[in-house]
Amino acid sequence: MSADEKTRAAVFGQIRQFGDPVLKEESRPVEVDDELRKLVDRMIKIMYAADGVGLAAPQIGVLRRIIVFRFDNEVNVLINPKITWKSEDTATEAEGCLSLASLAVDVERSNRIRAEGEDLEGNHKIYEVEGLKARILQHEIDHLEGLMIVNRASREQRKDLMARLRNVRLPGED
Ligand code: ZN
């Protein structure tokens, strides 16, 4: 293993993978304090090291309502996020997930949404976004409800996926 591969393996070792029961749990609301800010720092580091566009706290085993994500390469943090509006028009596109190494799933999502929550100072924050940004937020907020892209896949695709997952070697496994 090269140094790069080792770093990558160490990072993925911290990300819970599909099949881990924690990913099916509902996360609880949090209060913004120094401990939470430390946790958010850790989440951002892991997201970058894993080259992801978003990460939800349950993906590192913490059942709290916290998400970090990248919009136009800028880091965003949303605490206790809620989707307060979504458009009826949708699009279906392939989505990946750091907790589902190297698999992509077609997922139907609303094209536009409004999400509300708090920032790291505890201020109310509103995102009104569309396209990829709306998709990222819907994906990360799903994690807080214990939902993954597998749960959003069509029936046929899910069957196919389960068959393929049985043969996938997850990072960290020998
Ligand atoms: Zn994910």
mmCIF file of C-alpha atoms and ligand atoms in Angstrom:
data_model
loop_
_atom_site.group_PDB
_atom_site.id
_atom_site.type_symbol
_atom_site.label_atom_id
_atom_site.label_comp_id
_atom_site.label_asym_id
_atom_site.label_seq_id
_atom_site.Cartn_x
_atom_site.Cartn_y
_atom_site.Cartn_z
ATOM 1 C CA MET A 1 0.000 0.000 0.000
ATOM 2 C CA SER A 2 1.302 3.480 -0.840
ATOM 3 C CA ALA A 3 1.112 6.332 1.688
ATOM 4 C CA ASP A 4 -1.840 7.794 -0.230
ATOM 5 C CA GLU A 5 -3.687 4.493 -0.179
ATOM 6 C CA LYS A 6 -3.022 4.159 3.556
ATOM 7 C CA THR A 7 -4.421 7.632 4.251
ATOM 8 C CA ARG A 8 -7.466 6.845 2.159
ATOM 9 C CA ALA A 9 -8.013 3.518 3.909
ATOM 10 C CA ALA A 10 -7.730 5.253 7.302
ATOM 11 C CA VAL A 11 -10.312 7.867 6.273
ATOM 12 C CA PHE A 12 -12.747 5.311 4.914
ATOM 13 C CA GLY A 13 -12.235 3.311 8.105
ATOM 14 C CA GLN A 14 -13.947 6.192 9.927
ATOM 15 C CA ILE A 15 -16.920 6.261 7.563
ATOM 16 C CA ARG A 16 -19.657 3.771 8.415
ATOM 17 C CA GLN A 17 -20.484 1.569 5.474
ATOM 18 C CA PHE A 18 -23.787 0.241 4.172
ATOM 19 C CA GLY A 19 -24.970 -2.596 6.391
ATOM 20 C CA ASP A 20 -23.913 -0.778 9.582
ATOM 21 C CA PRO A 21 -27.114 -0.496 11.671
ATOM 22 C CA VAL A 22 -26.289 3.079 12.730
ATOM 23 C CA LEU A 23 -27.035 4.238 9.158
ATOM 24 C CA LYS A 24 -30.672 3.121 9.555
ATOM 25 C CA GLU A 25 -31.255 5.126 12.732
ATOM 26 C CA GLU A 26 -32.938 8.500 13.049
ATOM 27 C CA SER A 27 -30.634 11.267 14.326
ATOM 28 C CA ARG A 28 -31.505 13.569 17.224
ATOM 29 C CA PRO A 29 -31.448 17.388 17.283
ATOM 30 C CA VAL A 30 -28.346 19.114 18.684
ATOM 31 C CA GLU A 31 -27.414 22.360 20.359
ATOM 32 C CA VAL A 32 -24.581 24.456 18.996
ATOM 33 C CA ASP A 33 -21.618 24.510 21.392
ATOM 34 C CA ASP A 34 -17.831 24.036 21.312
ATOM 35 C CA GLU A 35 -18.100 20.268 21.331
ATOM 36 C CA LEU A 36 -20.329 20.388 18.270
ATOM 37 C CA ARG A 37 -17.933 22.764 16.491
ATOM 38 C CA LYS A 38 -15.110 20.253 17.115
ATOM 39 C CA LEU A 39 -17.219 17.466 15.663
ATOM 40 C CA VAL A 40 -18.011 19.594 12.596
ATOM 41 C CA ASP A 41 -14.267 20.219 12.063
ATOM 42 C CA ARG A 42 -13.699 16.483 12.085
ATOM 43 C CA MET A 43 -16.551 15.913 9.622
ATOM 44 C CA ILE A 44 -15.160 18.508 7.212
ATOM 45 C CA LYS A 45 -11.692 16.921 7.321
ATOM 46 C CA ILE A 46 -13.122 13.482 6.602
ATOM 47 C CA MET A 47 -15.318 14.804 3.771
ATOM 48 C CA TYR A 48 -12.298 16.403 2.087
ATOM 49 C CA ALA A 49 -9.983 13.443 2.638
ATOM 50 C CA ALA A 50 -12.606 11.117 1.160
ATOM 51 C CA ASP A 51 -13.191 13.573 -1.698
ATOM 52 C CA GLY A 52 -16.921 13.722 -1.007
ATOM 53 C CA VAL A 53 -19.353 16.585 -1.632
ATOM 54 C CA GLY A 54 -21.227 15.988 1.606
ATOM 55 C CA LEU A 55 -21.212 14.094 4.873
ATOM 56 C CA ALA A 56 -23.837 13.553 7.564
ATOM 57 C CA ALA A 57 -22.946 12.893 11.215
ATOM 58 C CA PRO A 58 -24.425 9.349 11.312
ATOM 59 C CA GLN A 59 -21.918 8.402 8.612
ATOM 60 C CA ILE A 60 -19.213 8.691 11.267
ATOM 61 C CA GLY A 61 -21.403 6.989 13.866
ATOM 62 C CA VAL A 62 -22.810 10.109 15.539
ATOM 63 C CA LEU A 63 -26.621 10.157 15.590
ATOM 64 C CA ARG A 64 -27.001 13.924 15.614
ATOM 65 C CA ARG A 65 -28.645 16.222 13.081
ATOM 66 C CA ILE A 66 -25.538 17.745 11.492
ATOM 67 C CA ILE A 67 -24.538 17.889 7.824
ATOM 68 C CA VAL A 68 -21.527 19.356 6.031
ATOM 69 C CA PHE A 69 -21.423 19.825 2.264
ATOM 70 C CA ARG A 70 -19.618 21.621 -0.538
ATOM 71 C CA PHE A 71 -21.320 24.171 -2.746
ATOM 72 C CA ASP A 72 -19.062 25.574 -5.488
ATOM 73 C CA ASN A 73 -16.102 24.274 -3.484
ATOM 74 C CA GLU A 74 -17.088 26.204 -0.405
ATOM 75 C CA VAL A 75 -17.765 24.339 2.831
ATOM 76 C CA ASN A 76 -21.222 24.703 4.325
ATOM 77 C CA VAL A 77 -22.554 23.455 7.630
ATOM 78 C CA LEU A 78 -26.211 23.056 8.533
ATOM 79 C CA ILE A 79 -27.326 22.097 12.017
ATOM 80 C CA ASN A 80 -30.786 20.598 12.610
ATOM 81 C CA PRO A 81 -31.644 20.934 8.903
ATOM 82 C CA LYS A 82 -35.206 20.550 7.675
ATOM 83 C CA ILE A 83 -36.604 20.638 4.166
ATOM 84 C CA THR A 84 -39.439 23.125 4.467
ATOM 85 C CA TRP A 85 -40.440 23.137 0.802
ATOM 86 C CA LYS A 86 -39.750 21.038 -2.276
ATOM 87 C CA SER A 87 -40.792 21.408 -5.885
ATOM 88 C CA GLU A 88 -43.094 18.884 -7.492
ATOM 89 C CA ASP A 89 -40.883 18.712 -10.557
ATOM 90 C CA THR A 90 -38.194 16.105 -10.133
ATOM 91 C CA ALA A 91 -35.184 14.658 -11.908
ATOM 92 C CA THR A 92 -33.642 11.194 -11.756
ATOM 93 C CA GLU A 93 -29.866 11.012 -11.751
ATOM 94 C CA ALA A 94 -27.087 8.700 -10.594
ATOM 95 C CA GLU A 95 -25.918 9.390 -7.055
ATOM 96 C CA GLY A 96 -23.025 8.023 -5.060
ATOM 97 C CA CYS A 97 -22.469 7.910 -1.312
ATOM 98 C CA LEU A 98 -19.350 7.697 0.866
ATOM 99 C CA SER A 99 -21.131 4.945 2.824
ATOM 100 C CA LEU A 100 -21.676 2.895 -0.324
ATOM 101 C CA ALA A 101 -18.221 2.663 -1.772
ATOM 102 C CA SER A 102 -18.036 2.847 -5.551
ATOM 103 C CA LEU A 103 -21.721 2.171 -6.276
ATOM 104 C CA ALA A 104 -24.033 4.624 -7.996
ATOM 105 C CA VAL A 105 -27.821 4.508 -7.834
ATOM 106 C CA ASP A 106 -30.451 6.367 -9.862
ATOM 107 C CA VAL A 107 -32.409 8.538 -7.459
ATOM 108 C CA GLU A 108 -35.416 10.755 -8.122
ATOM 109 C CA ARG A 109 -35.219 14.088 -6.294
ATOM 110 C CA SER A 110 -37.040 17.398 -6.350
ATOM 111 C CA ASN A 111 -35.343 19.939 -8.624
ATOM 112 C CA ARG A 112 -35.717 22.801 -6.171
ATOM 113 C CA ILE A 113 -35.944 22.884 -2.397
ATOM 114 C CA ARG A 114 -35.855 25.152 0.598
ATOM 115 C CA ALA A 115 -33.903 23.860 3.598
ATOM 116 C CA GLU A 116 -33.675 25.593 6.966
ATOM 117 C CA GLY A 117 -31.497 25.071 10.004
ATOM 118 C CA GLU A 118 -28.782 26.766 12.019
ATOM 119 C CA ASP A 119 -25.188 27.743 11.370
ATOM 120 C CA LEU A 120 -22.252 27.285 13.770
ATOM 121 C CA GLU A 121 -23.161 30.474 15.623
ATOM 122 C CA GLY A 122 -26.688 29.239 16.189
ATOM 123 C CA ASN A 123 -28.173 31.684 13.660
ATOM 124 C CA HIS A 124 -31.139 30.659 11.524
ATOM 125 C CA LYS A 125 -30.051 29.773 8.010
ATOM 126 C CA ILE A 126 -32.082 29.280 4.834
ATOM 127 C CA TYR A 127 -30.964 27.633 1.596
ATOM 128 C CA GLU A 128 -33.088 27.984 -1.523
ATOM 129 C CA VAL A 129 -31.300 25.889 -4.095
ATOM 130 C CA GLU A 130 -31.816 23.873 -7.249
ATOM 131 C CA GLY A 131 -30.176 21.162 -9.330
ATOM 132 C CA LEU A 132 -27.092 19.500 -7.897
ATOM 133 C CA LYS A 133 -27.191 21.602 -4.719
ATOM 134 C CA ALA A 134 -30.793 20.583 -4.056
ATOM 135 C CA ARG A 135 -29.799 16.961 -4.673
ATOM 136 C CA ILE A 136 -26.858 17.124 -2.242
ATOM 137 C CA LEU A 137 -29.015 18.607 0.525
ATOM 138 C CA GLN A 138 -31.781 16.039 0.027
ATOM 139 C CA HIS A 139 -29.197 13.240 0.096
ATOM 140 C CA GLU A 140 -27.512 14.429 3.310
ATOM 141 C CA ILE A 141 -30.779 15.181 5.117
ATOM 142 C CA ASP A 142 -31.988 11.671 4.171
ATOM 143 C CA HIS A 143 -29.079 10.274 6.214
ATOM 144 C CA LEU A 144 -30.518 11.988 9.313
ATOM 145 C CA GLU A 145 -33.727 9.981 8.821
ATOM 146 C CA GLY A 146 -31.810 6.736 8.416
ATOM 147 C CA LEU A 147 -32.365 6.678 4.660
ATOM 148 C CA MET A 148 -29.791 5.887 1.998
ATOM 149 C CA ILE A 149 -29.815 5.959 -1.790
ATOM 150 C CA VAL A 150 -30.581 2.246 -1.742
ATOM 151 C CA ASN A 151 -33.918 3.086 -0.087
ATOM 152 C CA ARG A 152 -34.648 5.560 -2.899
ATOM 153 C CA ALA A 153 -33.789 3.194 -5.749
ATOM 154 C CA SER A 154 -36.420 1.559 -7.919
ATOM 155 C CA ARG A 155 -37.477 -1.955 -6.942
ATOM 156 C CA GLU A 156 -35.547 -3.598 -9.790
ATOM 157 C CA GLN A 157 -32.446 -1.556 -9.205
ATOM 158 C CA ARG A 158 -32.504 -2.370 -5.511
ATOM 159 C CA LYS A 159 -32.601 -6.089 -6.242
ATOM 160 C CA ASP A 160 -29.690 -5.758 -8.624
ATOM 161 C CA LEU A 161 -27.825 -3.625 -6.095
ATOM 162 C CA MET A 162 -28.246 -6.109 -3.270
ATOM 163 C CA ALA A 163 -26.846 -8.853 -5.477
ATOM 164 C CA ARG A 164 -23.847 -6.688 -6.351
ATOM 165 C CA LEU A 165 -23.292 -5.604 -2.739
ATOM 166 C CA ARG A 166 -22.836 -9.202 -1.710
ATOM 167 C CA ASN A 167 -19.770 -9.293 -3.938
ATOM 168 C CA VAL A 168 -18.321 -5.915 -3.042
ATOM 169 C CA ARG A 169 -15.264 -5.760 -0.858
ATOM 170 C CA LEU A 170 -15.715 -2.748 1.353
ATOM 171 C CA PRO A 171 -12.699 -0.595 2.267
ATOM 172 C CA GLY A 172 -11.027 -1.844 5.426
ATOM 173 C CA GLU A 173 -12.036 -5.439 4.756
ATOM 174 C CA ASP A 174 -9.435 -8.037 3.844
HETATM 175 ZN ZN ZN B 1 -24.520 9.502 1.553
#
